[in-house]
Tab-separated table of C-alpha atoms and ligand atoms in Angstrom:
chain	number	residue	atom	x	y	z
M	1	THR	CA	38.111	132.421	100.651
M	2	PRO	CA	41.631	133.058	100.465
M	3	ILE	CA	43.098	135.574	103.057
M	4	GLN	CA	42.394	139.079	101.677
M	5	LYS	CA	45.026	141.778	101.853
M	6	PRO	CA	48.143	141.544	103.725
M	7	VAL	CA	47.392	142.583	107.183
M	8	THR	CA	49.331	145.617	108.463
M	9	GLY	CA	50.035	147.064	111.971
M	10	GLU	CA	47.660	149.970	111.226
M	11	HIS	CA	44.802	147.604	110.137
M	12	ILE	CA	45.160	145.467	113.188
M	13	ARG	CA	44.922	148.560	115.521
M	14	GLU	CA	41.839	149.704	113.610
M	15	VAL	CA	40.408	146.091	113.828
M	16	LEU	CA	40.911	145.858	117.575
M	17	GLY	CA	39.418	149.235	118.017
M	18	ARG	CA	36.207	148.339	116.283
M	19	PHE	CA	36.234	144.537	116.546
M	20	GLU	CA	34.784	144.044	113.054
M	21	VAL	CA	36.228	144.719	109.717
M	22	ASP	CA	35.348	144.401	106.113
M	23	GLY	CA	37.942	143.905	103.422
M	24	CYS	CA	41.091	143.555	105.532
M	25	GLY	CA	42.515	141.927	108.535
M	26	ILE	CA	41.187	139.850	111.177
M	27	THR	CA	37.737	138.456	110.963
M	28	PRO	CA	36.271	135.155	111.855
M	29	ALA	CA	36.252	134.383	108.141
M	30	THR	CA	39.834	135.332	107.588
M	31	ILE	CA	40.855	133.208	110.619
M	32	GLU	CA	38.879	130.364	109.168
M	33	ALA	CA	40.530	130.790	105.806
M	34	ALA	CA	44.145	130.732	107.636
M	35	LEU	CA	43.035	127.363	109.532
M	36	ASP	CA	41.752	125.871	106.132
M	37	GLU	CA	45.095	126.553	104.359
M	38	LYS	CA	46.940	125.547	107.443
M	39	VAL	CA	48.762	129.012	107.588
M	40	MET	CA	48.773	129.264	111.423
M	41	VAL	CA	52.065	127.718	113.017
M	42	MET	CA	52.847	126.862	116.455
M	43	HIS	CA	55.987	128.190	118.306
M	44	TYR	CA	57.044	126.517	121.463
M	45	GLN	CA	58.509	127.816	124.654
M	46	PRO	CA	60.260	125.568	127.066
M	47	LYS	CA	59.204	124.932	130.807
M	48	ILE	CA	62.055	124.512	132.918
M	49	CYS	CA	62.298	122.714	136.473
M	50	LEU	CA	63.617	125.669	138.810
M	51	ARG	CA	65.228	123.180	141.082
M	52	SER	CA	67.173	120.827	138.747
M	53	GLY	CA	67.266	122.970	135.603
M	54	GLN	CA	65.668	120.093	133.730
M	55	TYR	CA	63.620	120.569	130.724
M	56	ARG	CA	60.080	119.779	131.678
M	57	GLY	CA	58.035	120.282	128.347
M	58	VAL	CA	56.892	123.232	126.316
M	59	GLU	CA	53.801	125.552	125.962
M	60	ALA	CA	52.494	125.891	122.368
M	61	LEU	CA	51.771	129.259	121.458
M	62	ILE	CA	50.123	130.203	118.103
M	63	ARG	CA	51.430	132.436	115.265
M	64	TRP	CA	49.806	133.603	112.170
M	65	PRO	CA	52.415	134.543	109.620
M	66	THR	CA	51.660	136.906	106.983
M	67	GLN	CA	53.621	138.935	104.362
M	68	GLU	CA	53.843	141.704	106.774
M	69	GLY	CA	55.046	139.617	109.578
M	70	MET	CA	53.714	137.462	112.442
M	71	ILE	CA	50.397	138.218	113.746
M	72	SER	CA	50.476	137.621	117.510
M	73	PRO	CA	47.725	135.835	119.332
M	74	GLY	CA	46.943	138.651	121.311
M	75	GLN	CA	45.648	140.243	118.198
M	76	PHE	CA	43.334	137.628	116.808
M	77	ILE	CA	42.514	135.227	119.806
M	78	PRO	CA	40.096	137.951	121.096
M	79	VAL	CA	38.414	137.429	117.764
M	80	VAL	CA	38.263	133.821	118.106
M	81	GLU	CA	36.970	133.963	121.412
M	82	ARG	CA	33.944	135.581	120.432
M	83	ASP	CA	32.646	132.377	118.566
M	84	GLU	CA	32.114	129.128	120.027
M	85	SER	CA	32.628	126.794	117.050
M	86	LEU	CA	35.799	128.670	116.042
M	87	SER	CA	37.300	128.505	119.442
M	88	LEU	CA	36.712	124.659	119.403
M	89	ARG	CA	38.002	124.293	115.806
M	90	LEU	CA	41.106	126.435	116.875
M	91	LEU	CA	41.789	124.024	120.032
M	92	ARG	CA	41.505	121.069	117.459
M	93	TYR	CA	43.875	122.622	114.809
M	94	VAL	CA	46.500	123.475	117.640
M	95	LEU	CA	46.494	120.125	119.105
M	96	ALA	CA	46.725	118.450	115.711
M	97	GLN	CA	49.670	120.730	114.902
M	98	ALA	CA	51.261	120.122	118.159
M	99	ALA	CA	50.864	116.413	117.769
M	100	ASP	CA	52.444	116.552	114.353
M	101	ASP	CA	55.430	118.683	115.561
M	102	ALA	CA	56.096	117.070	118.796
M	103	SER	CA	56.246	113.605	117.188
M	104	ALA	CA	59.653	114.726	116.305
M	105	TRP	CA	61.023	115.850	119.526
M	106	LYS	CA	58.717	114.691	122.326
M	107	ASP	CA	60.395	112.499	124.780
M	108	ALA	CA	58.697	110.418	127.516
M	109	GLY	CA	57.484	112.028	130.544
M	110	VAL	CA	57.253	115.532	129.128
M	111	ARG	CA	54.121	117.394	128.223
M	112	CYS	CA	53.002	119.970	125.486
M	113	ALA	CA	50.838	122.454	127.069
M	114	VAL	CA	48.101	124.111	124.658
M	115	ASN	CA	45.927	126.922	125.591
M	116	MET	CA	42.141	126.791	125.183
M	117	SER	CA	39.561	129.300	125.766
M	118	ALA	CA	36.596	129.109	127.993
M	119	LEU	CA	34.186	128.857	125.223
M	120	CYS	CA	35.316	125.275	124.126
M	121	PHE	CA	33.333	124.008	127.010
M	122	SER	CA	30.114	124.765	125.092
M	123	ASP	CA	30.624	121.294	123.860
M	124	GLU	CA	29.627	118.618	126.180
M	125	ARG	CA	31.619	116.108	124.298
M	126	LEU	CA	34.979	117.969	124.465
M	127	SER	CA	36.920	115.148	125.891
M	128	ASP	CA	35.701	112.661	123.264
M	129	LEU	CA	36.444	115.248	120.294
M	130	LEU	CA	40.060	115.904	121.592
M	131	THR	CA	40.708	112.249	122.004
M	132	GLU	CA	39.493	111.418	118.695
M	133	GLY	CA	41.474	114.282	117.288
M	134	LEU	CA	44.541	112.568	118.431
M	135	LYS	CA	43.869	109.265	117.005
M	136	GLY	CA	46.027	108.672	113.973
M	137	THR	CA	48.982	110.689	115.626
M	138	THR	CA	51.657	109.197	117.956
M	139	LEU	CA	50.513	111.241	120.759
M	140	GLY	CA	47.617	110.915	123.133
M	141	PRO	CA	45.949	112.815	125.943
M	142	GLY	CA	48.586	111.762	128.429
M	143	ASP	CA	51.177	114.005	126.357
M	144	PHE	CA	49.015	116.959	126.784
M	145	THR	CA	48.329	119.898	129.295
M	146	LEU	CA	45.391	122.004	128.644
M	147	GLU	CA	45.914	125.452	129.820
M	148	LEU	CA	42.678	127.343	130.755
M	149	THR	CA	42.612	131.142	130.609
M	150	GLU	CA	40.154	133.129	132.453
M	151	THR	CA	37.230	130.774	133.000
M	152	ALA	CA	34.439	133.025	132.684
M	153	ALA	CA	32.838	129.590	132.472
M	154	LEU	CA	32.187	129.721	136.131
M	155	LYS	CA	28.842	130.933	134.999
M	156	ASP	CA	27.965	127.284	134.795
M	157	PRO	CA	30.579	125.515	137.131
M	158	ASP	CA	28.718	121.983	137.277
M	159	ARG	CA	29.229	121.784	133.413
M	160	VAL	CA	32.805	122.968	133.709
M	161	GLU	CA	33.677	120.691	136.436
M	162	ARG	CA	32.200	117.690	134.684
M	163	ILE	CA	33.748	118.537	131.380
M	164	LEU	CA	37.247	118.987	133.111
M	165	THR	CA	36.771	115.738	135.185
M	166	SER	CA	36.127	113.867	131.927
M	167	LEU	CA	39.211	115.271	130.369
M	168	ARG	CA	41.245	114.193	133.310
M	169	ILE	CA	39.815	110.780	133.187
M	170	ARG	CA	41.049	110.651	129.544
M	171	GLY	CA	44.485	111.680	130.724
M	172	PHE	CA	44.976	115.264	129.926
M	173	SER	CA	46.364	117.538	132.603
M	174	ILE	CA	44.542	120.718	133.371
M	175	SER	CA	46.614	123.958	134.254
M	176	LEU	CA	45.001	127.243	135.483
M	177	ASP	CA	46.623	130.053	133.355
M	178	ASP	CA	47.239	133.477	134.365
M	179	PHE	CA	46.452	132.758	137.970
M	180	GLY	CA	45.653	135.811	140.065
M	181	THR	CA	44.425	137.910	137.293
M	182	GLY	CA	40.911	138.737	135.858
M	183	HIS	CA	38.331	136.176	136.522
M	184	SER	CA	40.543	133.403	137.903
M	185	SER	CA	39.406	132.885	141.379
M	186	LEU	CA	39.769	130.661	144.631
M	187	LEU	CA	36.467	129.404	143.686
M	188	HIS	CA	37.901	127.679	140.574
M	189	LEU	CA	40.572	126.206	142.785
M	190	GLN	CA	38.159	124.814	145.192
M	191	ARG	CA	35.847	123.205	142.564
M	192	MET	CA	37.982	122.285	139.595
M	193	PRO	CA	40.401	119.445	139.154
M	194	PHE	CA	43.564	121.495	138.218
M	195	ASN	CA	47.042	119.817	138.073
M	196	GLU	CA	48.863	122.905	137.671
M	197	ILE	CA	48.677	126.550	138.555
M	198	LYS	CA	50.327	129.347	136.555
M	199	ILE	CA	51.519	132.475	138.279
M	200	ASP	CA	50.790	135.396	136.096
M	201	GLN	CA	53.840	137.068	134.669
M	202	GLN	CA	52.619	140.343	136.198
M	203	PHE	CA	53.490	139.121	139.601
M	204	VAL	CA	56.872	137.723	138.280
M	205	ALA	CA	57.677	141.166	136.753
M	206	THR	CA	57.471	143.003	140.121
M	207	LEU	CA	58.824	140.140	142.097
M	208	LEU	CA	62.284	141.744	142.724
M	209	ARG	CA	61.044	145.284	143.081
M	210	ASN	CA	58.008	144.741	145.372
M	211	SER	CA	57.774	143.060	148.759
M	212	ARG	CA	54.012	142.868	148.480
M	213	SER	CA	54.333	141.171	145.162
M	214	ARG	CA	56.905	138.633	146.772
M	215	GLN	CA	54.559	137.876	149.545
M	216	ILE	CA	51.482	137.226	147.121
M	217	VAL	CA	53.720	134.921	144.848
M	218	ARG	CA	54.865	133.070	147.898
M	219	LEU	CA	51.288	132.542	148.834
M	220	MET	CA	50.341	131.373	145.456
M	221	VAL	CA	53.142	128.849	145.598
M	222	ASN	CA	51.993	127.552	149.031
M	223	LEU	CA	48.615	127.329	147.892
M	224	GLY	CA	49.646	125.178	144.847
M	225	GLN	CA	51.496	122.927	147.246
M	226	THR	CA	48.779	122.610	149.552
M	227	LEU	CA	46.370	121.478	146.679
M	228	GLY	CA	48.954	119.219	145.385
M	229	ALA	CA	49.172	121.311	142.060
M	230	THR	CA	52.496	121.970	140.172
M	231	THR	CA	53.153	125.796	140.282
M	232	VAL	CA	54.601	127.407	137.247
M	233	ALA	CA	55.862	130.847	137.051
M	234	GLU	CA	55.623	132.684	133.651
M	235	GLY	CA	57.375	135.549	132.176
M	236	ILE	CA	60.974	134.766	134.072
M	237	GLU	CA	63.416	137.319	132.445
M	238	ALA	CA	66.062	137.431	134.866
M	239	GLU	CA	68.430	135.205	136.915
M	240	GLU	CA	67.515	136.799	140.075
M	241	GLU	CA	64.014	135.904	139.563
M	242	VAL	CA	64.920	132.241	139.045
M	243	ARG	CA	66.577	132.077	142.283
M	244	GLU	CA	63.779	134.086	144.184
M	245	LEU	CA	61.390	131.715	142.840
M	246	ALA	CA	63.343	128.522	143.396
M	247	ASP	CA	63.764	129.740	147.055
M	248	MET	CA	59.981	129.776	147.423
M	249	ALA	CA	59.908	126.202	146.000
M	250	CYS	CA	58.015	127.271	142.896
M	251	ASP	CA	58.444	124.002	140.585
M	252	VAL	CA	58.580	125.219	137.210
M	253	GLY	CA	59.596	128.397	135.223
M	254	GLN	CA	59.008	129.697	131.756
M	255	GLY	CA	60.282	132.993	130.163
M	256	TYR	CA	62.790	134.915	128.023
M	257	HIS	CA	65.460	134.040	130.650
M	258	PHE	CA	65.358	130.520	129.457
M	259	ALA	CA	64.184	130.824	125.894
M	260	ARG	CA	61.811	132.625	123.869
M	261	PRO	CA	58.911	130.925	121.862
M	262	MET	CA	60.429	129.197	118.766
M	263	ASP	CA	59.301	126.974	115.999
M	264	ALA	CA	59.730	123.189	116.159
M	265	ALA	CA	63.085	122.906	114.347
M	266	ALA	CA	64.512	125.793	116.606
M	267	LEU	CA	63.450	123.982	119.568
M	268	LYS	CA	64.988	120.732	118.531
M	269	ASP	CA	68.392	122.620	118.453
M	270	TRP	CA	67.751	124.563	121.636
M	271	ARG	CA	67.107	121.151	123.339
M	272	LEU	CA	70.459	119.711	122.292
M	273	ARG	CA	72.189	122.832	123.532
M	274	TRP	CA	70.408	123.106	126.678
M	275	ASP	CA	70.865	119.350	127.569
M	276	THR	CA	74.671	119.557	127.019
M	277	MET	CA	75.210	122.886	128.672
M	278	MET	CA	73.101	121.435	131.554
M	279	ASP	CA	75.818	121.173	134.294
M	280	PRO	CA	74.812	120.543	137.852
M	281	ARG	CA	76.855	123.577	138.974
M	282	ARG	CA	74.882	125.988	136.775
M	283	VAL	CA	71.594	125.046	138.431
M	284	VAL	CA	70.326	127.389	140.782
M	285	GLY	CA	70.056	126.108	144.351
M	286	ALA	CA	72.445	123.196	143.902
M	287	GLU	CA	75.836	123.328	145.805
K	301	C2E	P1	49.791	132.930	127.937
K	301	C2E	O1	49.145	131.581	127.745
K	301	C2E	O2	49.744	133.285	129.328
K	301	C2E	O3	51.104	132.794	127.334
K	301	C2E	C1	52.307	133.446	127.645
K	301	C2E	C2	52.584	134.593	126.981
K	301	C2E	O4	53.660	135.366	127.421
K	301	C2E	C3	53.028	134.425	125.498
K	301	C2E	O5	52.586	135.404	124.520
K	301	C2E	C4	54.660	134.336	125.725
K	301	C2E	O6	55.138	134.513	124.486
K	301	C2E	C5	54.733	135.345	126.552
K	301	C2E	N1	56.197	135.324	127.283
K	301	C2E	C6	56.884	134.315	127.458
K	301	C2E	N2	57.739	134.460	128.259
K	301	C2E	C7	57.818	135.826	128.448
K	301	C2E	C8	58.771	136.755	129.032
K	301	C2E	O7	59.699	136.227	129.748
K	301	C2E	N3	58.455	137.990	129.124
K	301	C2E	C9	57.231	138.465	128.506
K	301	C2E	N4	57.077	139.690	128.580
K	301	C2E	N5	56.417	137.696	127.883
K	301	C2E	C10	56.674	136.248	127.827
K	301	C2E	P2	51.978	135.052	123.135
K	301	C2E	O8	52.479	133.992	122.477
K	301	C2E	O9	51.910	136.568	122.380
K	301	C2E	O10	50.659	134.777	123.588
K	301	C2E	C11	49.541	135.535	124.225
K	301	C2E	C12	48.291	134.931	124.838
K	301	C2E	O11	47.462	134.488	123.711
K	301	C2E	C13	48.849	133.687	125.598
K	301	C2E	O12	48.905	134.034	126.937
K	301	C2E	C14	47.345	132.943	125.495
K	301	C2E	O13	46.338	133.436	126.504
K	301	C2E	C15	46.984	133.166	123.892
K	301	C2E	N6	47.150	132.291	123.095
K	301	C2E	C16	48.474	131.886	122.452
K	301	C2E	N7	48.298	130.896	121.759
K	301	C2E	C17	47.178	130.400	121.898
K	301	C2E	C18	46.491	129.213	121.225
K	301	C2E	O14	46.885	128.403	120.407
K	301	C2E	N8	44.955	129.355	121.544
K	301	C2E	C19	44.269	129.944	122.478
K	301	C2E	N9	43.051	129.894	122.791
K	301	C2E	N10	45.224	131.069	123.025
K	301	C2E	C20	46.433	131.247	122.865
K	302	MG	MG1	49.203	129.756	128.495
K	303	MG	MG1	49.821	132.556	131.098
K	304	MG	MG1	49.559	135.357	130.690
């Protein structure tokens, strides 16, 4: 099935209001079709070391181009996340796409992060499936971080722990996304083998205005350090936020202040400019 009708903003609002559509817009079927035709593309947003200013890798964020413009993941991921097999299919698509793009610009020691939904844990063979998916590309599990959002999956923590452990053994890194919001909890941290914690952008957004928010972020950074996990702050939009987070010894930052998500070609250009511009005097915290 080809993608039906171009999707308009109106349609999308309507779709998300009712969560099912016929004849237009976003359904599991139109998403499948877009995946079949490889219409979906990945954009990449750099992750930067807050102490040195060095490039540390990217997060891959999916985009759905239509005649009417890009549909953002916030608009169709919720539909994907109602379906186990579609969730897994999307993850494999994203990984393949990222491996393809990254072969052109990836350098040693930096990882590409991809987002995955909790429903992917429905398949016990997840680590085999993902590892096999990367065969025939120039990248392996060690080149990727899996960002886990909101593990409602703690419904069956033994299972999730088992699958995460097998992913780690294969070489994937595991990141807890949007930490401090929704269902993400300290129980996750206690049980699950995370390498990285991502402090949700809502905390970063209020960092400068609100001293309680600052205290909480500081606590999250310390927590990450204690657990031996890398701490990443998302949604950094201002130089002042960089300074504040670097002072707290938060490891990595991501946000419009450094770069917006961009396609693979733009990322290559951005990297060149970033590396030439990267002058020690510009780096926050360096004297
Ligand atoms: P996320 O993983 O927490 O990604 C961060 C979101 O914040 C991205 O939105 C990114 O574009 C946006 N962002 C980055 N820097 C800034 C900033 O400085 N300010 C503000 N206001 N926003 C910033 P995006 O790309 O619309 O993605 C939204 C969510 O959709 C993601 O949140 C993730 O949960 C989900 N998502 C995106 N791509 C995928 C995918 O390939 N698979 C799955 N399962 N989920 C995805
Ligand atoms: Mg993420
Ligand atoms: Mg996030
Ligand atoms: Mg977020």
